[in-house]
GROMACS .gro file of C-alpha atoms in nm:
model
  276
    1UNK     CA    1   1.114   1.453   1.084
    2UNK     CA    2   1.256   1.210   1.298
    3UNK     CA    3   1.611   1.030   1.229
    4UNK     CA    4   1.572   0.675   1.255
    5UNK     CA    5   1.861   0.491   1.407
    6UNK     CA    6   2.059   0.250   1.172
    7UNK     CA    7   2.225  -0.106   1.274
    8UNK     CA    8   2.562  -0.182   1.135
    9UNK     CA    9   2.554  -0.530   0.957
   10UNK     CA   10   2.802  -0.769   0.918
   11UNK     CA   11   2.898  -0.673   0.569
   12UNK     CA   12   2.989  -0.311   0.629
   13UNK     CA   13   2.651  -0.158   0.538
   14UNK     CA   14   2.390   0.014   0.758
   15UNK     CA   15   2.008  -0.064   0.781
   16UNK     CA   16   1.748   0.169   0.904
   17UNK     CA   17   1.610   0.027   1.206
   18UNK     CA   18   1.258   0.120   1.174
   19UNK     CA   19   1.110   0.026   0.820
   20UNK     CA   20   0.728  -0.018   0.663
   21UNK     CA   21   0.631  -0.358   0.532
   22UNK     CA   22   0.379  -0.448   0.273
   23UNK     CA   23   0.290  -0.792   0.345
   24UNK     CA   24  -0.072  -0.851   0.280
   25UNK     CA   25  -0.103  -0.511   0.133
   26UNK     CA   26  -0.316  -0.544  -0.210
   27UNK     CA   27  -0.141  -0.471  -0.521
   28UNK     CA   28  -0.380  -0.168  -0.587
   29UNK     CA   29  -0.296  -0.015  -0.261
   30UNK     CA   30   0.071  -0.049  -0.227
   31UNK     CA   31   0.136   0.272  -0.403
   32UNK     CA   32  -0.092   0.472  -0.191
   33UNK     CA   33   0.021   0.327   0.138
   34UNK     CA   34   0.403   0.331   0.056
   35UNK     CA   35   0.397   0.699  -0.069
   36UNK     CA   36   0.211   0.779   0.263
   37UNK     CA   37   0.490   0.589   0.454
   38UNK     CA   38   0.766   0.790   0.256
   39UNK     CA   39   0.569   1.114   0.320
   40UNK     CA   40   0.580   1.040   0.691
   41UNK     CA   41   0.945   0.976   0.699
   42UNK     CA   42   1.004   0.590   0.648
   43UNK     CA   43   1.300   0.528   0.421
   44UNK     CA   44   1.313   0.157   0.463
   45UNK     CA   45   1.058  -0.047   0.252
   46UNK     CA   46   1.025  -0.429   0.296
   47UNK     CA   47   0.868  -0.605   0.010
   48UNK     CA   48   0.888  -0.959  -0.148
   49UNK     CA   49   0.797  -1.135  -0.474
   50UNK     CA   50   0.553  -1.360  -0.329
   51UNK     CA   51   0.332  -1.037  -0.209
   52UNK     CA   52   0.242  -0.947  -0.554
   53UNK     CA   53   0.292  -0.578  -0.495
   54UNK     CA   54   0.656  -0.487  -0.598
   55UNK     CA   55   0.527  -0.290  -0.899
   56UNK     CA   56   0.329  -0.057  -0.678
   57UNK     CA   57   0.616  -0.007  -0.435
   58UNK     CA   58   0.826   0.081  -0.752
   59UNK     CA   59   0.582   0.360  -0.835
   60UNK     CA   60   0.575   0.487  -0.515
   61UNK     CA   61   0.946   0.522  -0.505
   62UNK     CA   62   0.959   0.641  -0.845
   63UNK     CA   63   0.702   0.925  -0.756
   64UNK     CA   64   0.844   1.016  -0.448
   65UNK     CA   65   1.123   1.223  -0.565
   66UNK     CA   66   1.356   1.087  -0.277
   67UNK     CA   67   1.717   1.005  -0.411
   68UNK     CA   68   1.775   0.648  -0.438
   69UNK     CA   69   2.060   0.653  -0.189
   70UNK     CA   70   1.842   0.780   0.074
   71UNK     CA   71   1.618   0.466   0.042
   72UNK     CA   72   1.659   0.127   0.175
   73UNK     CA   73   1.455  -0.138  -0.021
   74UNK     CA   74   1.432  -0.505   0.043
   75UNK     CA   75   1.289  -0.779  -0.132
   76UNK     CA   76   1.273  -1.175  -0.128
   77UNK     CA   77   1.343  -1.475  -0.327
   78UNK     CA   78   1.034  -1.705  -0.319
   79UNK     CA   79   1.107  -2.072  -0.276
   80UNK     CA   80   0.987  -2.194  -0.622
   81UNK     CA   81   1.273  -2.000  -0.768
   82UNK     CA   82   1.559  -2.142  -0.540
   83UNK     CA   83   1.860  -2.226  -0.732
   84UNK     CA   84   2.146  -2.020  -0.872
   85UNK     CA   85   2.019  -1.971  -1.216
   86UNK     CA   86   1.661  -1.929  -1.115
   87UNK     CA   87   1.770  -1.658  -0.842
   88UNK     CA   88   1.921  -1.455  -1.103
   89UNK     CA   89   1.621  -1.470  -1.305
   90UNK     CA   90   1.392  -1.384  -1.013
   91UNK     CA   91   1.595  -1.087  -0.927
   92UNK     CA   92   1.587  -0.931  -1.271
   93UNK     CA   93   1.210  -0.975  -1.260
   94UNK     CA   94   1.197  -0.815  -0.920
   95UNK     CA   95   1.407  -0.527  -1.029
   96UNK     CA   96   1.226  -0.452  -1.333
   97UNK     CA   97   0.893  -0.442  -1.123
   98UNK     CA   98   1.048  -0.210  -0.858
   99UNK     CA   99   1.212   0.008  -1.121
  100UNK     CA  100   1.543  -0.032  -0.964
  101UNK     CA  101   1.914  -0.108  -1.059
  102UNK     CA  102   1.984  -0.291  -0.731
  103UNK     CA  103   1.801  -0.365  -0.394
  104UNK     CA  104   1.961  -0.303  -0.080
  105UNK     CA  105   1.877  -0.621   0.081
  106UNK     CA  106   1.766  -0.966  -0.090
  107UNK     CA  107   1.662  -1.239   0.114
  108UNK     CA  108   1.564  -1.619   0.078
  109UNK     CA  109   1.214  -1.623   0.181
  110UNK     CA  110   1.165  -1.954   0.370
  111UNK     CA  111   1.432  -2.249   0.414
  112UNK     CA  112   1.148  -2.502   0.295
  113UNK     CA  113   1.349  -2.753   0.472
  114UNK     CA  114   1.205  -3.087   0.308
  115UNK     CA  115   1.461  -3.034   0.053
  116UNK     CA  116   1.794  -2.839   0.071
  117UNK     CA  117   1.750  -2.602  -0.233
  118UNK     CA  118   1.769  -2.315   0.033
  119UNK     CA  119   2.145  -2.384   0.015
  120UNK     CA  120   2.150  -2.369  -0.371
  121UNK     CA  121   1.942  -2.033  -0.320
  122UNK     CA  122   2.214  -1.898  -0.098
  123UNK     CA  123   2.489  -1.955  -0.357
  124UNK     CA  124   2.267  -1.756  -0.598
  125UNK     CA  125   2.222  -1.466  -0.374
  126UNK     CA  126   2.607  -1.454  -0.320
  127UNK     CA  127   2.624  -1.446  -0.731
  128UNK     CA  128   2.359  -1.155  -0.730
  129UNK     CA  129   2.568  -0.978  -0.453
  130UNK     CA  130   2.895  -1.028  -0.632
  131UNK     CA  131   2.731  -0.868  -0.936
  132UNK     CA  132   2.618  -0.560  -0.749
  133UNK     CA  133   2.253  -0.631  -0.787
  134UNK     CA  134   2.213  -0.647  -0.400
  135UNK     CA  135   2.393  -0.471  -0.156
  136UNK     CA  136   2.348  -0.701   0.127
  137UNK     CA  137   2.197  -1.059   0.131
  138UNK     CA  138   2.048  -1.273   0.406
  139UNK     CA  139   1.777  -1.518   0.492
  140UNK     CA  140   1.427  -1.536   0.652
  141UNK     CA  141   1.278  -1.775   0.879
  142UNK     CA  142   1.581  -1.983   0.947
  143UNK     CA  143   1.635  -2.185   1.249
  144UNK     CA  144   1.978  -2.230   1.405
  145UNK     CA  145   2.044  -2.551   1.204
  146UNK     CA  146   1.954  -2.392   0.868
  147UNK     CA  147   2.194  -2.120   0.960
  148UNK     CA  148   2.495  -2.337   1.041
  149UNK     CA  149   2.443  -2.519   0.701
  150UNK     CA  150   2.423  -2.173   0.498
  151UNK     CA  151   2.728  -2.047   0.688
  152UNK     CA  152   2.917  -2.368   0.612
  153UNK     CA  153   2.819  -2.386   0.250
  154UNK     CA  154   2.890  -2.043   0.118
  155UNK     CA  155   3.138  -1.771   0.103
  156UNK     CA  156   2.929  -1.496   0.303
  157UNK     CA  157   2.767  -1.508   0.603
  158UNK     CA  158   2.380  -1.384   0.599
  159UNK     CA  159   2.355  -1.006   0.710
  160UNK     CA  160   2.011  -1.051   0.829
  161UNK     CA  161   1.750  -1.319   0.945
  162UNK     CA  162   1.412  -1.207   0.920
  163UNK     CA  163   1.208  -1.400   1.163
  164UNK     CA  164   0.847  -1.377   1.349
  165UNK     CA  165   0.920  -1.181   1.660
  166UNK     CA  166   0.670  -0.999   1.897
  167UNK     CA  167   0.613  -0.999   2.267
  168UNK     CA  168   0.423  -1.333   2.226
  169UNK     CA  169   0.684  -1.508   2.032
  170UNK     CA  170   1.045  -1.421   2.094
  171UNK     CA  171   1.224  -1.730   1.971
  172UNK     CA  172   1.529  -1.657   2.180
  173UNK     CA  173   1.689  -1.988   2.032
  174UNK     CA  174   1.724  -1.807   1.677
  175UNK     CA  175   1.806  -1.472   1.805
  176UNK     CA  176   2.099  -1.634   2.006
  177UNK     CA  177   2.203  -1.816   1.703
  178UNK     CA  178   2.195  -1.503   1.487
  179UNK     CA  179   2.420  -1.320   1.732
  180UNK     CA  180   2.676  -1.607   1.743
  181UNK     CA  181   2.707  -1.571   1.377
  182UNK     CA  182   2.690  -1.187   1.372
  183UNK     CA  183   2.349  -1.176   1.187
  184UNK     CA  184   2.098  -0.904   1.266
  185UNK     CA  185   1.767  -0.986   1.380
  186UNK     CA  186   1.473  -0.843   1.193
  187UNK     CA  187   1.135  -0.875   1.319
  188UNK     CA  188   0.839  -0.968   1.084
  189UNK     CA  189   0.463  -0.928   1.231
  190UNK     CA  190   0.650  -0.724   1.506
  191UNK     CA  191   0.324  -0.613   1.651
  192UNK     CA  192   0.182  -0.967   1.682
  193UNK     CA  193  -0.137  -0.861   1.526
  194UNK     CA  194  -0.220  -0.690   1.840
  195UNK     CA  195  -0.243  -0.996   2.052
  196UNK     CA  196  -0.044  -0.842   2.370
  197UNK     CA  197  -0.202  -0.501   2.344
  198UNK     CA  198  -0.412  -0.570   2.639
  199UNK     CA  199  -0.154  -0.718   2.835
  200UNK     CA  200  -0.050  -0.552   3.164
  201UNK     CA  201   0.306  -0.471   3.065
  202UNK     CA  202   0.208  -0.322   2.745
  203UNK     CA  203  -0.085  -0.166   2.856
  204UNK     CA  204   0.057   0.003   3.149
  205UNK     CA  205   0.354   0.111   2.970
  206UNK     CA  206   0.134   0.298   2.691
  207UNK     CA  207  -0.071   0.464   2.988
  208UNK     CA  208   0.252   0.564   3.149
  209UNK     CA  209   0.388   0.726   2.848
  210UNK     CA  210   0.076   0.842   2.686
  211UNK     CA  211   0.122   0.645   2.372
  212UNK     CA  212  -0.053   0.336   2.201
  213UNK     CA  213   0.020  -0.012   2.267
  214UNK     CA  214   0.159  -0.040   1.913
  215UNK     CA  215   0.409   0.230   1.987
  216UNK     CA  216   0.531   0.054   2.314
  217UNK     CA  217   0.574  -0.260   2.124
  218UNK     CA  218   0.771  -0.063   1.845
  219UNK     CA  219   0.977   0.106   2.134
  220UNK     CA  220   1.049  -0.248   2.280
  221UNK     CA  221   1.183  -0.399   1.955
  222UNK     CA  222   1.403  -0.085   1.893
  223UNK     CA  223   1.545  -0.063   2.259
  224UNK     CA  224   1.615  -0.436   2.209
  225UNK     CA  225   1.825  -0.408   1.894
  226UNK     CA  226   1.603  -0.544   1.648
  227UNK     CA  227   1.527  -0.427   1.300
  228UNK     CA  228   1.126  -0.416   1.245
  229UNK     CA  229   0.899  -0.300   0.968
  230UNK     CA  230   0.533  -0.266   1.121
  231UNK     CA  231   0.254  -0.286   0.845
  232UNK     CA  232  -0.056  -0.068   0.818
  233UNK     CA  233  -0.294   0.048   0.527
  234UNK     CA  234  -0.440   0.334   0.749
  235UNK     CA  235  -0.268   0.658   0.720
  236UNK     CA  236  -0.313   0.749   1.102
  237UNK     CA  237  -0.131   0.428   1.198
  238UNK     CA  238   0.131   0.456   0.955
  239UNK     CA  239   0.205   0.803   1.098
  240UNK     CA  240   0.193   0.687   1.460
  241UNK     CA  241   0.404   0.370   1.416
  242UNK     CA  242   0.664   0.602   1.287
  243UNK     CA  243   0.629   0.864   1.598
  244UNK     CA  244   0.803   0.654   1.827
  245UNK     CA  245   1.127   0.849   1.921
  246UNK     CA  246   0.990   1.100   2.178
  247UNK     CA  247   0.985   0.838   2.458
  248UNK     CA  248   1.201   0.555   2.619
  249UNK     CA  249   1.101   0.242   2.796
  250UNK     CA  250   1.236   0.180   3.145
  251UNK     CA  251   1.452  -0.118   3.215
  252UNK     CA  252   1.146  -0.253   3.422
  253UNK     CA  253   0.915  -0.203   3.143
  254UNK     CA  254   1.126  -0.382   2.889
  255UNK     CA  255   1.173  -0.674   3.117
  256UNK     CA  256   0.806  -0.718   3.173
  257UNK     CA  257   0.728  -0.707   2.811
  258UNK     CA  258   1.019  -0.996   2.767
  259UNK     CA  259   0.810  -1.192   3.001
  260UNK     CA  260   0.513  -1.212   2.786
  261UNK     CA  261   0.669  -1.463   2.572
  262UNK     CA  262   0.436  -1.762   2.522
  263UNK     CA  263   0.525  -1.917   2.199
  264UNK     CA  264   0.216  -1.792   2.010
  265UNK     CA  265   0.316  -1.806   1.613
  266UNK     CA  266   0.073  -1.612   1.370
  267UNK     CA  267   0.264  -1.763   1.066
  268UNK     CA  268   0.430  -2.087   0.984
  269UNK     CA  269   0.683  -2.291   1.159
  270UNK     CA  270   1.018  -2.294   0.983
  271UNK     CA  271   1.069  -2.668   1.102
  272UNK     CA  272   0.772  -2.792   0.904
  273UNK     CA  273   0.646  -2.536   0.673
  274UNK     CA  274   0.733  -2.614   0.290
  275UNK     CA  275   0.585  -2.372   0.055
  276UNK     CA  276   0.605  -2.408  -0.296
   0.00000   0.00000   0.00000
């Protein structure tokens, strides 16, 4: 089984660089697909309260027989629960569904900039970290101005900013802001829903290395130092997305993929997206 590299976070903890995501995985499929991911070798699982599948993730964890200290589990606080007291209640609900005493990483899910409630939510996450319910805390979808306000508001700097990153949307302004604050960049929808699979830099690298376009993009993220968690409900793809440690992209191949950025989002724009 491959050894997944880790990244050191700004709070002194380490996070496996390659994980498994369960966004849009139906609740009744979550246990099966997470069980398969754990069987393949993933030890980092990313879920969220709003996904509605924490219970299935929890059953897979419980049935895996894998010691808790070998697993890295992330979940997220939804916007409707932003606030110090609300965050505690939401965390307790998530922990009950997951069957865990703590999570390794707890994130606010969107800044929802029509209000400043994300700042109160951050203080709530600091409380949860102080109580030992989250080993690390971070944010999702935060633009540089949101990061600046969170850092100024709180006692802690977020360990992670989870944002949409793939070859067609690289958001360098955010990744540079993350780096300035010592915040790790974590990529959601890291494969961009296949939108660049047929682009020459990806297709040519796949042919050169005898791998799939998805494997090329996963290697690109890893070699660029990002954390990522591709998602699939297909057993063969769950396995192939993990089988990325037997080759390396060249500097020229990495640079060519860097050149595919064209600002193509698959999800909401943090500047305007205000979920409830």
